Amino acid sequence: MAVTQPAAPSAPVPAVTVPPARLAAPAPPSGAAFTARPPAAASVPSVPSAGEEAGGGGAVRVAGPVPGALAHRYAALPPPLRVALAALRLEVLLGDPRDAANPYSLPALAASAGSAASAGSAGAGEGAGWSGRAGALLTAAGLGQVRAADQRVRALRPLLRRDLALGRAAVAWGGPGVPPAGRVRGRAGESSPVSSPVPAALLGPAALVAAAGGVLRQAALVVAGRGSGEPALRQWQPVLAAAFADLLACESLTCVALRRPAAPAPGSGSGVGAGLLGAVAGYVVPTVLADVLAQLGLVLAECGQGPAGTGGGMLAKLTGDLPLAGVDAAGAAYWQACLAGALPALAGEEPRTAHRGPVPAFFRLADPPAPAPAVGVAAAGEQGDGHTPGGHETDGLEPGGYGVGGDDRVVLSGLLRAGAARADGADGGDGGDTGGAALGALARRLLTEQRALRRPCRTAGADPGAVAARALADRQALLWLAAAVLGVREAADDGRGLFLGGTHWALLALTGIAGRLGVPLPGPAPDPRAPVWAELAGRVRRGVDCDVYATRLLW
């Protein structure tokens, strides 16, 4: 199957070639040619078949830029070459999302809501249903060679943003010939996905973030495309900007948790968690994105994109698939109870000194993932996707950094404290960076809230099911979400001018967190919604995904 790129006015775009699809039915029609839109400001080179790239026994044959440049052209935060190639193959195999004849198009997936139950019922050893479809796609794309959890999710993004049920089955896939992982919410009797490199607690949140991003992109396309001719649609620009910031915040937390090797979360039992960060993501991502999806539903309805339209159909399908992925209200309540039971252990004293030195490695999303302990087939020796992690990253912390001993609570508290400490000098002495000063002041307000929660948390574990304990867990989880935002933003602020390293999205995300906490804002601050909307509108016009990596889209 070949995907032919249309020639740009300035230079021809070579063809993207993949091997014949070895897919279980349904597959894209035999011999069909889909016309793809080239990513903005970049040509798309030929994609070698799985196994051709370095390490697979064959030479890389790429038309256009050298192979090493492909990953840099693929995203603002480039992945390893193997991950970029696997993602491009997968996107080609999925075909044009607008082609009604394509079984993996958005209309076809939205119309298949009734068959989604097979994704939830597919157990170990079953090849039928959506688990079988996902496994066939990923085998053909070469995803079995990607073992690091964060890179596996990143390579799966083309599938995840189209459909939550199919995407969740793909995240649980462990490799060719490996049974699919079972559903996990942490409850007794539900299996842990030892066959998958993605921790069980993060299976649903990782898929939900990408699927919600697909719906956000559809809504932004409508508002950005018709806003100039229909002024009434402009009122939704700030709403979509806030949704974009919330989505980036949730994805930041999920990516950090995927990159952070850790023991099971307190109170979650063995083998089902990804440490404190995984438990926080299991609760806060479905909770925050439930608000985002409600806002997107309102925007799409007001724009005439009801369930019969592409955007409304995607949203309806996503909402119906939430229980299958364990990211509905019941799944969030389970992880909230885990956090409530662990509150006394998490209410220790914070570090007495603010952060000094570089951000911990797991916040630097473009860096190699830190080595993880062996869990099933996802052993530490299988975590490299073309990377050789440095020895200084073995504990995820840097000398003079956020804490010692790999304690997630200490790391996150240190990030809040560091953000607050920078409040006084954020403007660089010339008053130019008002956004940085406002971000630091807001971090200081959130740090004050965290300190106020320490005493009630020490006694909250006696009855984890009590309303007070769950409310405290909710507030702590939101504060750790804010800390993840601060850490990812600081790590991306490396002088390259990346949007992720700027203050606008982080300030808008923290403003939303403060609103959910009921914490008053610390005073006048610049409104970040206009620049965040400008970034989102620019991305949908240029064919760039609304993810933290700023990934260029093939279609």
mmCIF file of N, CA and C in Angstrom, residues 162-231:
data_model
loop_
_atom_site.group_PDB
_atom_site.id
_atom_site.type_symbol
_atom_site.label_atom_id
_atom_site.label_comp_id
_atom_site.label_asym_id
_atom_site.label_seq_id
_atom_site.Cartn_x
_atom_site.Cartn_y
_atom_site.Cartn_z
ATOM 1 N N ARG A 162 -7.877 8.610 17.567
ATOM 2 C CA ARG A 162 -9.061 8.296 16.762
ATOM 3 C C ARG A 162 -10.159 7.629 17.565
ATOM 4 N N ASP A 163 -9.782 6.748 18.505
ATOM 5 C CA ASP A 163 -10.810 5.954 19.169
ATOM 6 C C ASP A 163 -10.292 5.465 20.517
ATOM 7 N N LEU A 164 -11.064 5.689 21.576
ATOM 8 C CA LEU A 164 -10.622 5.320 22.921
ATOM 9 C C LEU A 164 -10.620 3.817 23.125
ATOM 10 N N ALA A 165 -11.670 3.126 22.686
ATOM 11 C CA ALA A 165 -11.746 1.687 22.928
ATOM 12 C C ALA A 165 -10.656 0.937 22.176
ATOM 13 N N LEU A 166 -10.512 1.243 20.885
ATOM 14 C CA LEU A 166 -9.457 0.603 20.103
ATOM 15 C C LEU A 166 -8.083 1.020 20.610
ATOM 16 N N GLY A 167 -7.951 2.277 20.995
ATOM 17 C CA GLY A 167 -6.675 2.760 21.511
ATOM 18 C C GLY A 167 -6.307 2.129 22.832
ATOM 19 N N ARG A 168 -7.284 1.935 23.704
ATOM 20 C CA ARG A 168 -6.999 1.312 25.001
ATOM 21 C C ARG A 168 -6.549 -0.147 24.807
ATOM 22 N N ALA A 169 -7.187 -0.853 23.860
ATOM 23 C CA ALA A 169 -6.759 -2.218 23.540
ATOM 24 C C ALA A 169 -5.340 -2.220 22.989
ATOM 25 N N ALA A 170 -4.980 -1.182 22.228
ATOM 26 C CA ALA A 170 -3.634 -1.104 21.671
ATOM 27 C C ALA A 170 -2.599 -0.839 22.749
ATOM 28 N N VAL A 171 -2.919 0.021 23.729
ATOM 29 C CA VAL A 171 -1.975 0.301 24.811
ATOM 30 C C VAL A 171 -1.700 -0.963 25.607
ATOM 31 N N ALA A 172 -2.720 -1.815 25.785
ATOM 32 C CA ALA A 172 -2.546 -3.045 26.558
ATOM 33 C C ALA A 172 -1.825 -4.137 25.796
ATOM 34 N N TRP A 173 -1.627 -3.942 24.496
ATOM 35 C CA TRP A 173 -0.974 -4.958 23.666
ATOM 36 C C TRP A 173 0.491 -5.076 24.053
ATOM 37 N N GLY A 174 0.967 -6.317 24.244
ATOM 38 C CA GLY A 174 2.333 -6.501 24.705
ATOM 39 C C GLY A 174 3.330 -6.833 23.625
ATOM 40 N N GLY A 175 2.910 -7.240 22.457
ATOM 41 C CA GLY A 175 3.826 -7.589 21.384
ATOM 42 C C GLY A 175 3.299 -8.777 20.606
ATOM 43 N N PRO A 176 3.934 -9.113 19.462
ATOM 44 C CA PRO A 176 3.478 -10.252 18.654
ATOM 45 C C PRO A 176 3.491 -11.546 19.443
ATOM 46 N N GLY A 177 2.388 -12.257 19.435
ATOM 47 C CA GLY A 177 2.311 -13.539 20.126
ATOM 48 C C GLY A 177 2.091 -13.446 21.614
ATOM 49 N N VAL A 178 1.966 -12.220 22.168
ATOM 50 C CA VAL A 178 1.757 -12.052 23.603
ATOM 51 C C VAL A 178 0.280 -11.779 23.841
ATOM 52 N N PRO A 179 -0.375 -12.486 24.769
ATOM 53 C CA PRO A 179 -1.804 -12.244 25.009
ATOM 54 C C PRO A 179 -2.035 -10.803 25.435
ATOM 55 N N PRO A 180 -3.177 -10.221 25.055
ATOM 56 C CA PRO A 180 -3.465 -8.853 25.475
ATOM 57 C C PRO A 180 -3.670 -8.775 26.974
ATOM 58 N N ALA A 181 -3.358 -7.630 27.547
ATOM 59 C CA ALA A 181 -3.523 -7.441 28.982
ATOM 60 C C ALA A 181 -5.005 -7.302 29.312
ATOM 61 N N GLY A 182 -5.365 -7.702 30.530
ATOM 62 C CA GLY A 182 -6.748 -7.579 30.971
ATOM 63 C C GLY A 182 -7.059 -6.186 31.469
ATOM 64 N N ARG A 183 -8.357 -5.917 31.657
ATOM 65 C CA ARG A 183 -8.763 -4.626 32.195
ATOM 66 C C ARG A 183 -8.303 -4.494 33.630
ATOM 67 N N VAL A 184 -7.879 -3.308 34.002
ATOM 68 C CA VAL A 184 -7.387 -3.090 35.355
ATOM 69 C C VAL A 184 -7.937 -1.791 35.891
ATOM 70 N N ARG A 185 -8.572 -1.864 37.027
ATOM 71 C CA ARG A 185 -8.854 -0.678 37.817
ATOM 72 C C ARG A 185 -8.228 -0.818 39.190
ATOM 73 N N GLY A 186 -7.510 -1.922 39.400
ATOM 74 C CA GLY A 186 -6.901 -2.134 40.687
ATOM 75 C C GLY A 186 -7.725 -2.999 41.611
ATOM 76 N N ARG A 187 -8.940 -3.345 41.235
ATOM 77 C CA ARG A 187 -9.774 -4.133 42.122
ATOM 78 C C ARG A 187 -9.351 -5.596 42.087
ATOM 79 N N ALA A 188 -9.703 -6.303 43.124
ATOM 80 C CA ALA A 188 -9.360 -7.714 43.209
ATOM 81 C C ALA A 188 -10.029 -8.467 42.062
ATOM 82 N N GLY A 189 -9.294 -9.403 41.490
ATOM 83 C CA GLY A 189 -9.827 -10.223 40.420
ATOM 84 C C GLY A 189 -9.561 -9.694 39.040
ATOM 85 N N GLU A 190 -9.066 -8.463 38.931
ATOM 86 C CA GLU A 190 -8.751 -7.916 37.626
ATOM 87 C C GLU A 190 -7.247 -7.970 37.439
ATOM 88 N N SER A 191 -6.819 -8.476 36.309
ATOM 89 C CA SER A 191 -5.416 -8.808 36.118
ATOM 90 C C SER A 191 -4.583 -7.582 35.832
ATOM 91 N N SER A 192 -3.290 -7.704 36.098
ATOM 92 C CA SER A 192 -2.329 -6.654 35.789
ATOM 93 C C SER A 192 -1.669 -6.951 34.460
ATOM 94 N N PRO A 193 -1.464 -5.921 33.609
ATOM 95 C CA PRO A 193 -0.953 -6.183 32.262
ATOM 96 C C PRO A 193 0.552 -6.401 32.246
ATOM 97 N N VAL A 194 0.990 -7.587 32.722
ATOM 98 C CA VAL A 194 2.419 -7.863 32.726
ATOM 99 C C VAL A 194 2.976 -7.955 31.319
ATOM 100 N N SER A 195 2.085 -8.153 30.324
ATOM 101 C CA SER A 195 2.557 -8.240 28.954
ATOM 102 C C SER A 195 2.795 -6.870 28.333
ATOM 103 N N SER A 196 2.349 -5.806 28.973
ATOM 104 C CA SER A 196 2.439 -4.466 28.413
ATOM 105 C C SER A 196 3.465 -3.653 29.180
ATOM 106 N N PRO A 197 4.285 -2.850 28.469
ATOM 107 C CA PRO A 197 5.225 -1.985 29.183
ATOM 108 C C PRO A 197 4.550 -0.805 29.850
ATOM 109 N N VAL A 198 3.282 -0.527 29.541
ATOM 110 C CA VAL A 198 2.577 0.595 30.142
ATOM 111 C C VAL A 198 1.946 0.137 31.451
ATOM 112 N N PRO A 199 2.233 0.795 32.585
ATOM 113 C CA PRO A 199 1.654 0.370 33.868
ATOM 114 C C PRO A 199 0.133 0.382 33.821
ATOM 115 N N ALA A 200 -0.479 -0.506 34.598
ATOM 116 C CA ALA A 200 -1.931 -0.673 34.554
ATOM 117 C C ALA A 200 -2.666 0.610 34.903
ATOM 118 N N ALA A 201 -2.173 1.339 35.891
ATOM 119 C CA ALA A 201 -2.862 2.549 36.316
ATOM 120 C C ALA A 201 -2.904 3.601 35.228
ATOM 121 N N LEU A 202 -1.998 3.514 34.248
ATOM 122 C CA LEU A 202 -1.881 4.547 33.229
ATOM 123 C C LEU A 202 -2.438 4.126 31.878
ATOM 124 N N LEU A 203 -2.969 2.902 31.768
ATOM 125 C CA LEU A 203 -3.533 2.457 30.499
ATOM 126 C C LEU A 203 -4.664 3.379 30.051
ATOM 127 N N GLY A 204 -5.656 3.563 30.920
ATOM 128 C CA GLY A 204 -6.797 4.394 30.581
ATOM 129 C C GLY A 204 -6.460 5.861 30.429
ATOM 130 N N PRO A 205 -5.771 6.475 31.408
ATOM 131 C CA PRO A 205 -5.436 7.894 31.272
ATOM 132 C C PRO A 205 -4.644 8.219 30.015
ATOM 133 N N ALA A 206 -3.691 7.362 29.635
ATOM 134 C CA ALA A 206 -2.899 7.633 28.436
ATOM 135 C C ALA A 206 -3.777 7.631 27.195
ATOM 136 N N ALA A 207 -4.714 6.670 27.102
ATOM 137 C CA ALA A 207 -5.611 6.619 25.950
ATOM 138 C C ALA A 207 -6.608 7.770 25.970
ATOM 139 N N LEU A 208 -7.108 8.126 27.151
ATOM 140 C CA LEU A 208 -8.104 9.182 27.253
ATOM 141 C C LEU A 208 -7.533 10.537 26.847
ATOM 142 N N VAL A 209 -6.301 10.825 27.254
ATOM 143 C CA VAL A 209 -5.687 12.104 26.905
ATOM 144 C C VAL A 209 -5.616 12.265 25.389
ATOM 145 N N ALA A 210 -5.167 11.222 24.697
ATOM 146 C CA ALA A 210 -5.040 11.314 23.242
ATOM 147 C C ALA A 210 -6.404 11.391 22.567
ATOM 148 N N ALA A 211 -7.371 10.597 23.033
ATOM 149 C CA ALA A 211 -8.700 10.617 22.421
ATOM 150 C C ALA A 211 -9.377 11.968 22.634
ATOM 151 N N ALA A 212 -9.240 12.539 23.824
ATOM 152 C CA ALA A 212 -9.804 13.867 24.077
ATOM 153 C C ALA A 212 -9.119 14.916 23.215
ATOM 154 N N GLY A 213 -7.829 14.733 22.946
ATOM 155 C CA GLY A 213 -7.128 15.645 22.057
ATOM 156 C C GLY A 213 -7.677 15.607 20.649
ATOM 157 N N GLY A 214 -8.103 14.419 20.185
ATOM 158 C CA GLY A 214 -8.712 14.333 18.871
ATOM 159 C C GLY A 214 -10.015 15.106 18.789
ATOM 160 N N VAL A 215 -10.843 15.039 19.852
ATOM 161 C CA VAL A 215 -12.099 15.795 19.873
ATOM 162 C C VAL A 215 -11.815 17.295 19.941
ATOM 163 N N LEU A 216 -10.828 17.694 20.760
ATOM 164 C CA LEU A 216 -10.470 19.108 20.846
ATOM 165 C C LEU A 216 -10.029 19.632 19.491
ATOM 166 N N ARG A 217 -9.288 18.846 18.761
ATOM 167 C CA ARG A 217 -8.827 19.279 17.443
ATOM 168 C C ARG A 217 -10.004 19.490 16.500
ATOM 169 N N GLN A 218 -10.996 18.606 16.538
ATOM 170 C CA GLN A 218 -12.168 18.775 15.683
ATOM 171 C C GLN A 218 -12.928 20.055 16.039
ATOM 172 N N ALA A 219 -13.085 20.316 17.339
ATOM 173 C CA ALA A 219 -13.776 21.545 17.743
ATOM 174 C C ALA A 219 -12.986 22.780 17.339
ATOM 175 N N ALA A 220 -11.667 22.750 17.502
ATOM 176 C CA ALA A 220 -10.845 23.902 17.137
ATOM 177 C C ALA A 220 -10.847 24.134 15.636
ATOM 178 N N LEU A 221 -10.902 23.055 14.845
ATOM 179 C CA LEU A 221 -10.973 23.208 13.394
ATOM 180 C C LEU A 221 -12.230 23.968 12.982
ATOM 181 N N VAL A 222 -13.344 23.656 13.630
ATOM 182 C CA VAL A 222 -14.598 24.330 13.295
ATOM 183 C C VAL A 222 -14.542 25.799 13.679
ATOM 184 N N VAL A 223 -14.112 26.086 14.911
ATOM 185 C CA VAL A 223 -14.104 27.467 15.399
ATOM 186 C C VAL A 223 -13.072 28.302 14.650
ATOM 187 N N ALA A 224 -11.879 27.740 14.407
ATOM 188 C CA ALA A 224 -10.849 28.487 13.689
ATOM 189 C C ALA A 224 -11.223 28.691 12.229
ATOM 190 N N GLY A 225 -11.888 27.712 11.626
ATOM 191 C CA GLY A 225 -12.226 27.820 10.215
ATOM 192 C C GLY A 225 -13.381 28.737 9.921
ATOM 193 N N ARG A 226 -14.349 28.807 10.849
ATOM 194 C CA ARG A 226 -15.548 29.615 10.605
ATOM 195 C C ARG A 226 -15.621 30.865 11.459
ATOM 196 N N GLY A 227 -14.637 31.051 12.340
ATOM 197 C CA GLY A 227 -14.698 32.178 13.264
ATOM 198 C C GLY A 227 -14.628 33.525 12.577
ATOM 199 N N SER A 228 -13.857 33.623 11.480
ATOM 200 C CA SER A 228 -13.736 34.910 10.800
ATOM 201 C C SER A 228 -15.043 35.312 10.123
ATOM 202 N N GLY A 229 -15.807 34.327 9.621
ATOM 203 C CA GLY A 229 -17.056 34.637 8.952
ATOM 204 C C GLY A 229 -18.263 34.627 9.857
ATOM 205 N N GLU A 230 -18.151 33.978 11.017
ATOM 206 C CA GLU A 230 -19.256 33.906 11.965
ATOM 207 C C GLU A 230 -18.762 34.408 13.322
ATOM 208 N N PRO A 231 -18.893 35.712 13.588
ATOM 209 C CA PRO A 231 -18.346 36.281 14.833
ATOM 210 C C PRO A 231 -18.878 35.619 16.098
#
